[in-house]
């Protein structure tokens, strides 16, 4: 067989892409995004070996039933010394309930001790950019606010850990994004 294949011809301009044809689709769409940070730039500092609530939080009131919430906290943490540990997690409160663990953790972590991230330096003091992000499927009734808060703890009762690492300097950015089911 022999011959030539004709050149493909495209219009000089492509048609504009429109989201109008997506109006009947809702799965995975962002319904709202909330950002909070405390403009007084507080600092969490603790030597507790059990989790303690910080002042860093974000609150969202879902606009639809069965939404998922993407939670994202961004901050600078400080283990504050050689061989020291800082553990951090997110806890959730729905309406007027109490803060509860909801994050996954390995089977070796007991209730009350689950964490999402850790700042450890065997031979160093670590002031590092950190973040925690999780997609939550909370149980709620429309109109109920859901609050997410950072909890932290030290690995050693004689040692203080800090978030953020320097007072009055860097914000702890707290995001909650409602995603349609």
Short mmCIF file of N, CA, C and O in Angstrom, two decimals, residues 14-93:
data_model
loop_
_atom_site.label_atom_id
_atom_site.label_comp_id
_atom_site.label_asym_id
_atom_site.label_seq_id
_atom_site.Cartn_x
_atom_site.Cartn_y
_atom_site.Cartn_z
N UNK A 14 -10.05 27.59 18.60
CA UNK A 14 -10.83 26.55 19.24
C UNK A 14 -12.01 27.18 19.98
O UNK A 14 -11.91 28.31 20.45
N UNK A 15 -13.11 26.45 20.09
CA UNK A 15 -14.24 27.02 20.81
C UNK A 15 -13.90 27.20 22.29
O UNK A 15 -13.09 26.48 22.86
N UNK A 16 -14.54 28.17 22.92
CA UNK A 16 -14.31 28.43 24.35
C UNK A 16 -14.87 27.28 25.17
O UNK A 16 -15.90 26.70 24.83
N UNK A 17 -14.17 26.95 26.24
CA UNK A 17 -14.64 25.91 27.15
C UNK A 17 -15.60 26.56 28.13
O UNK A 17 -15.31 27.59 28.71
N UNK A 18 -16.75 25.93 28.32
CA UNK A 18 -17.76 26.48 29.20
C UNK A 18 -18.15 25.46 30.26
O UNK A 18 -18.29 24.28 29.95
N UNK A 19 -18.37 25.90 31.48
CA UNK A 19 -18.84 25.02 32.54
C UNK A 19 -20.35 24.88 32.53
O UNK A 19 -20.92 24.15 33.35
N UNK A 20 -21.02 25.56 31.63
CA UNK A 20 -22.48 25.54 31.60
C UNK A 20 -23.03 24.12 31.43
O UNK A 20 -24.08 23.79 31.96
N UNK A 21 -22.33 23.28 30.70
CA UNK A 21 -22.81 21.92 30.49
C UNK A 21 -22.55 21.02 31.69
O UNK A 21 -22.90 19.86 31.70
N UNK A 22 -21.96 21.56 32.76
CA UNK A 22 -21.68 20.78 33.97
C UNK A 22 -22.68 21.07 35.08
O UNK A 22 -22.52 20.62 36.20
N UNK A 23 -23.75 21.79 34.79
CA UNK A 23 -24.67 22.22 35.85
C UNK A 23 -25.37 21.07 36.55
O UNK A 23 -25.78 21.21 37.69
N UNK A 24 -25.50 19.93 35.95
CA UNK A 24 -26.18 18.80 36.59
C UNK A 24 -25.21 17.88 37.32
O UNK A 24 -25.59 16.84 37.80
N UNK A 25 -23.97 18.27 37.38
CA UNK A 25 -22.96 17.47 38.07
C UNK A 25 -22.55 18.20 39.34
O UNK A 25 -22.29 19.38 39.33
N UNK A 26 -22.48 17.45 40.46
CA UNK A 26 -22.09 18.11 41.69
C UNK A 26 -21.00 17.37 42.44
O UNK A 26 -20.40 17.93 43.34
N UNK A 27 -20.75 16.14 42.14
CA UNK A 27 -19.76 15.37 42.89
C UNK A 27 -18.38 16.00 42.77
O UNK A 27 -17.91 16.29 41.68
N UNK A 28 -17.76 16.24 43.91
CA UNK A 28 -16.40 16.75 43.91
C UNK A 28 -16.27 18.24 43.78
O UNK A 28 -15.17 18.76 43.82
N UNK A 29 -17.36 18.98 43.67
CA UNK A 29 -17.28 20.43 43.54
C UNK A 29 -17.05 21.08 44.90
O UNK A 29 -17.62 20.66 45.89
N UNK A 30 -16.23 22.11 44.93
CA UNK A 30 -16.07 22.90 46.15
C UNK A 30 -17.32 23.75 46.32
O UNK A 30 -17.68 24.51 45.43
N UNK A 31 -17.96 23.63 47.46
CA UNK A 31 -19.15 24.43 47.74
C UNK A 31 -18.80 25.70 48.50
O UNK A 31 -19.46 26.72 48.33
N UNK A 32 -17.78 25.63 49.34
CA UNK A 32 -17.30 26.82 50.05
C UNK A 32 -15.91 26.55 50.61
O UNK A 32 -15.54 25.41 50.86
N UNK A 33 -15.17 27.62 50.79
CA UNK A 33 -13.83 27.54 51.38
C UNK A 33 -13.76 28.60 52.48
O UNK A 33 -14.09 29.76 52.26
N UNK A 34 -13.34 28.17 53.67
CA UNK A 34 -13.21 29.07 54.82
C UNK A 34 -11.74 29.09 55.23
O UNK A 34 -11.11 28.04 55.34
N UNK A 35 -11.21 30.29 55.45
CA UNK A 35 -9.85 30.44 55.97
C UNK A 35 -9.92 31.26 57.24
O UNK A 35 -10.60 32.29 57.28
N UNK A 36 -9.23 30.81 58.27
CA UNK A 36 -9.14 31.58 59.51
C UNK A 36 -7.69 31.60 59.97
O UNK A 36 -6.95 30.65 59.75
N UNK A 37 -7.33 32.70 60.59
CA UNK A 37 -6.08 32.76 61.34
C UNK A 37 -6.25 33.85 62.38
O UNK A 37 -7.01 34.79 62.19
N UNK A 38 -5.58 33.69 63.47
CA UNK A 38 -5.69 34.62 64.57
C UNK A 38 -4.70 35.76 64.34
O UNK A 38 -3.49 35.55 64.38
N UNK A 39 -5.22 36.95 64.08
CA UNK A 39 -4.36 38.09 63.74
C UNK A 39 -3.57 38.63 64.93
O UNK A 39 -2.73 39.50 64.77
N UNK A 40 -3.83 38.10 66.14
CA UNK A 40 -2.99 38.49 67.28
C UNK A 40 -1.77 37.57 67.38
O UNK A 40 -0.94 37.75 68.27
N UNK A 41 -1.66 36.61 66.46
CA UNK A 41 -0.51 35.71 66.36
C UNK A 41 -0.16 35.04 67.69
O UNK A 41 0.95 35.17 68.20
N UNK A 42 -1.11 34.29 68.27
CA UNK A 42 -0.81 33.59 69.52
C UNK A 42 0.17 32.46 69.30
O UNK A 42 0.47 32.09 68.16
N UNK A 43 0.64 31.91 70.39
CA UNK A 43 1.61 30.82 70.31
C UNK A 43 1.16 29.69 71.22
O UNK A 43 0.80 29.90 72.37
N UNK A 44 1.19 28.48 70.70
CA UNK A 44 0.93 27.30 71.50
C UNK A 44 2.27 26.84 72.06
O UNK A 44 3.22 26.64 71.30
N UNK A 45 2.36 26.70 73.35
CA UNK A 45 3.60 26.25 73.98
C UNK A 45 3.18 25.30 75.11
O UNK A 45 2.37 25.65 75.96
N UNK A 46 3.71 24.06 75.09
CA UNK A 46 3.29 23.09 76.09
C UNK A 46 4.39 22.07 76.36
O UNK A 46 5.16 21.73 75.47
N UNK A 47 4.40 21.58 77.59
CA UNK A 47 5.27 20.46 77.94
C UNK A 47 4.42 19.26 78.36
O UNK A 47 4.94 18.27 78.86
N UNK A 48 3.12 19.34 78.12
CA UNK A 48 2.21 18.24 78.45
C UNK A 48 2.50 17.04 77.55
O UNK A 48 2.74 17.19 76.35
N UNK A 49 2.46 15.85 78.11
CA UNK A 49 2.65 14.63 77.31
C UNK A 49 1.30 14.04 76.89
O UNK A 49 1.26 12.98 76.27
N UNK A 50 0.22 14.73 77.21
CA UNK A 50 -1.10 14.39 76.66
C UNK A 50 -1.53 15.56 75.80
O UNK A 50 -1.11 16.70 76.02
N UNK A 51 -2.37 15.30 74.82
CA UNK A 51 -2.75 16.35 73.87
C UNK A 51 -3.50 17.48 74.55
O UNK A 51 -4.39 17.27 75.37
N UNK A 52 -3.12 18.70 74.17
CA UNK A 52 -3.69 19.93 74.70
C UNK A 52 -4.21 20.75 73.51
O UNK A 52 -3.55 20.82 72.47
N UNK A 53 -5.37 21.39 73.70
CA UNK A 53 -5.95 22.22 72.63
C UNK A 53 -5.13 23.49 72.44
O UNK A 53 -4.68 24.10 73.41
N UNK A 54 -4.97 23.88 71.20
CA UNK A 54 -4.34 25.16 70.87
C UNK A 54 -5.45 26.18 70.61
O UNK A 54 -6.63 25.87 70.72
N UNK A 55 -5.07 27.40 70.25
CA UNK A 55 -6.03 28.43 69.85
C UNK A 55 -6.27 28.41 68.35
O UNK A 55 -7.01 29.25 67.84
N UNK A 56 -5.66 27.49 67.64
CA UNK A 56 -5.72 27.49 66.18
C UNK A 56 -6.86 26.61 65.70
O UNK A 56 -6.88 25.40 65.94
N UNK A 57 -7.83 27.24 65.01
CA UNK A 57 -9.04 26.53 64.63
C UNK A 57 -9.63 27.11 63.35
O UNK A 57 -9.27 28.20 62.92
N UNK A 58 -10.54 26.34 62.78
CA UNK A 58 -11.35 26.82 61.67
C UNK A 58 -12.74 26.22 61.84
O UNK A 58 -12.89 25.07 62.25
N UNK A 59 -13.76 27.03 61.56
CA UNK A 59 -15.15 26.60 61.70
C UNK A 59 -15.86 26.74 60.37
O UNK A 59 -15.73 27.76 59.69
N UNK A 60 -16.62 25.72 60.02
CA UNK A 60 -17.38 25.72 58.77
C UNK A 60 -18.77 25.18 59.04
O UNK A 60 -18.94 24.27 59.85
N UNK A 61 -19.77 25.76 58.40
CA UNK A 61 -21.14 25.28 58.49
C UNK A 61 -21.52 24.77 57.10
O UNK A 61 -21.69 25.58 56.17
N UNK A 62 -21.60 23.46 56.92
CA UNK A 62 -21.90 22.91 55.59
C UNK A 62 -23.22 23.43 55.03
O UNK A 62 -24.18 23.67 55.77
N UNK A 63 -23.24 23.61 53.72
CA UNK A 63 -24.42 24.12 53.02
C UNK A 63 -25.23 23.01 52.38
O UNK A 63 -26.30 23.27 51.83
N UNK A 64 -24.72 21.79 52.41
CA UNK A 64 -25.41 20.65 51.80
C UNK A 64 -25.27 19.43 52.70
O UNK A 64 -24.37 19.36 53.53
N UNK A 65 -26.18 18.49 52.51
CA UNK A 65 -26.13 17.25 53.29
C UNK A 65 -25.01 16.35 52.77
O UNK A 65 -24.71 16.36 51.57
N UNK A 66 -24.41 15.59 53.64
CA UNK A 66 -23.40 14.57 53.30
C UNK A 66 -22.13 15.11 52.65
O UNK A 66 -21.43 14.37 51.97
N UNK A 67 -21.83 16.38 52.84
CA UNK A 67 -20.60 16.93 52.28
C UNK A 67 -19.39 16.34 52.99
O UNK A 67 -19.46 15.92 54.14
N UNK A 68 -18.29 16.35 52.30
CA UNK A 68 -17.00 16.03 52.90
C UNK A 68 -16.32 17.36 53.20
O UNK A 68 -16.59 18.36 52.53
N UNK A 69 -15.44 17.37 54.19
CA UNK A 69 -14.72 18.59 54.54
C UNK A 69 -13.23 18.31 54.42
O UNK A 69 -12.70 17.41 55.07
N UNK A 70 -12.56 19.08 53.57
CA UNK A 70 -11.11 19.00 53.45
C UNK A 70 -10.52 20.03 54.41
O UNK A 70 -10.77 21.23 54.29
N UNK A 71 -9.79 19.54 55.41
CA UNK A 71 -9.22 20.38 56.45
C UNK A 71 -7.72 20.50 56.20
O UNK A 71 -7.05 19.51 55.92
N UNK A 72 -7.20 21.71 56.31
CA UNK A 72 -5.79 21.96 56.01
C UNK A 72 -5.26 23.01 56.98
O UNK A 72 -5.77 24.12 57.03
N UNK A 73 -4.25 22.64 57.78
CA UNK A 73 -3.58 23.57 58.68
C UNK A 73 -2.14 23.69 58.23
O UNK A 73 -1.47 22.69 57.99
N UNK A 74 -1.64 24.94 58.14
CA UNK A 74 -0.26 25.21 57.73
C UNK A 74 0.41 26.11 58.76
O UNK A 74 -0.15 27.13 59.14
N UNK A 75 1.62 25.72 59.19
CA UNK A 75 2.25 26.39 60.32
C UNK A 75 3.73 26.05 60.39
O UNK A 75 4.22 25.20 59.66
N UNK A 76 4.42 26.71 61.30
CA UNK A 76 5.81 26.40 61.60
C UNK A 76 5.85 25.82 63.01
O UNK A 76 5.37 26.45 63.96
N UNK A 77 6.37 24.61 63.14
CA UNK A 77 6.45 23.96 64.45
C UNK A 77 7.90 23.94 64.93
O UNK A 77 8.83 24.03 64.14
N UNK A 78 8.05 23.81 66.25
CA UNK A 78 9.39 23.82 66.84
C UNK A 78 9.47 22.73 67.90
O UNK A 78 8.77 22.80 68.92
N UNK A 79 10.30 21.72 67.65
CA UNK A 79 10.50 20.67 68.67
C UNK A 79 11.36 21.20 69.82
O UNK A 79 11.44 20.59 70.87
N UNK A 80 12.03 22.31 69.59
CA UNK A 80 12.72 23.09 70.62
C UNK A 80 13.90 22.41 71.30
O UNK A 80 14.24 22.73 72.42
N UNK A 81 14.53 21.46 70.62
CA UNK A 81 15.75 20.91 71.21
C UNK A 81 16.16 19.57 70.63
O UNK A 81 15.36 18.85 70.05
N UNK A 82 17.41 19.24 70.81
CA UNK A 82 17.98 17.98 70.33
C UNK A 82 17.24 16.79 70.94
O UNK A 82 17.03 16.75 72.16
N UNK A 83 16.86 15.85 70.11
CA UNK A 83 16.22 14.62 70.58
C UNK A 83 14.81 14.80 71.11
O UNK A 83 14.30 13.92 71.78
N UNK A 84 14.19 15.92 70.80
CA UNK A 84 12.85 16.19 71.34
C UNK A 84 11.77 15.92 70.29
O UNK A 84 12.00 16.01 69.10
N UNK A 85 10.58 15.61 70.79
CA UNK A 85 9.43 15.25 69.98
C UNK A 85 8.30 16.24 70.17
O UNK A 85 8.01 16.64 71.30
N UNK A 86 7.64 16.58 69.08
CA UNK A 86 6.39 17.32 69.12
C UNK A 86 5.39 16.55 68.28
O UNK A 86 5.66 16.25 67.12
N UNK A 87 4.24 16.24 68.87
CA UNK A 87 3.18 15.52 68.17
C UNK A 87 2.01 16.48 67.95
O UNK A 87 1.67 17.26 68.85
N UNK A 88 1.39 16.42 66.76
CA UNK A 88 0.29 17.32 66.44
C UNK A 88 -0.84 16.54 65.77
O UNK A 88 -0.58 15.58 65.02
N UNK A 89 -2.06 16.97 66.03
CA UNK A 89 -3.21 16.33 65.41
C UNK A 89 -4.33 17.34 65.27
O UNK A 89 -4.23 18.48 65.73
N UNK A 90 -5.41 16.91 64.62
CA UNK A 90 -6.62 17.73 64.46
C UNK A 90 -7.75 16.99 65.16
O UNK A 90 -7.89 15.77 64.99
N UNK A 91 -8.54 17.72 65.89
CA UNK A 91 -9.75 17.16 66.49
C UNK A 91 -10.96 17.96 66.01
O UNK A 91 -10.83 19.12 65.64
N UNK A 92 -12.12 17.31 66.05
CA UNK A 92 -13.35 17.88 65.49
C UNK A 92 -14.44 18.00 66.55
O UNK A 92 -14.59 17.13 67.40
N UNK A 93 -15.20 19.10 66.45
CA UNK A 93 -16.38 19.30 67.30
C UNK A 93 -17.55 19.66 66.39
O UNK A 93 -17.44 20.57 65.57
#
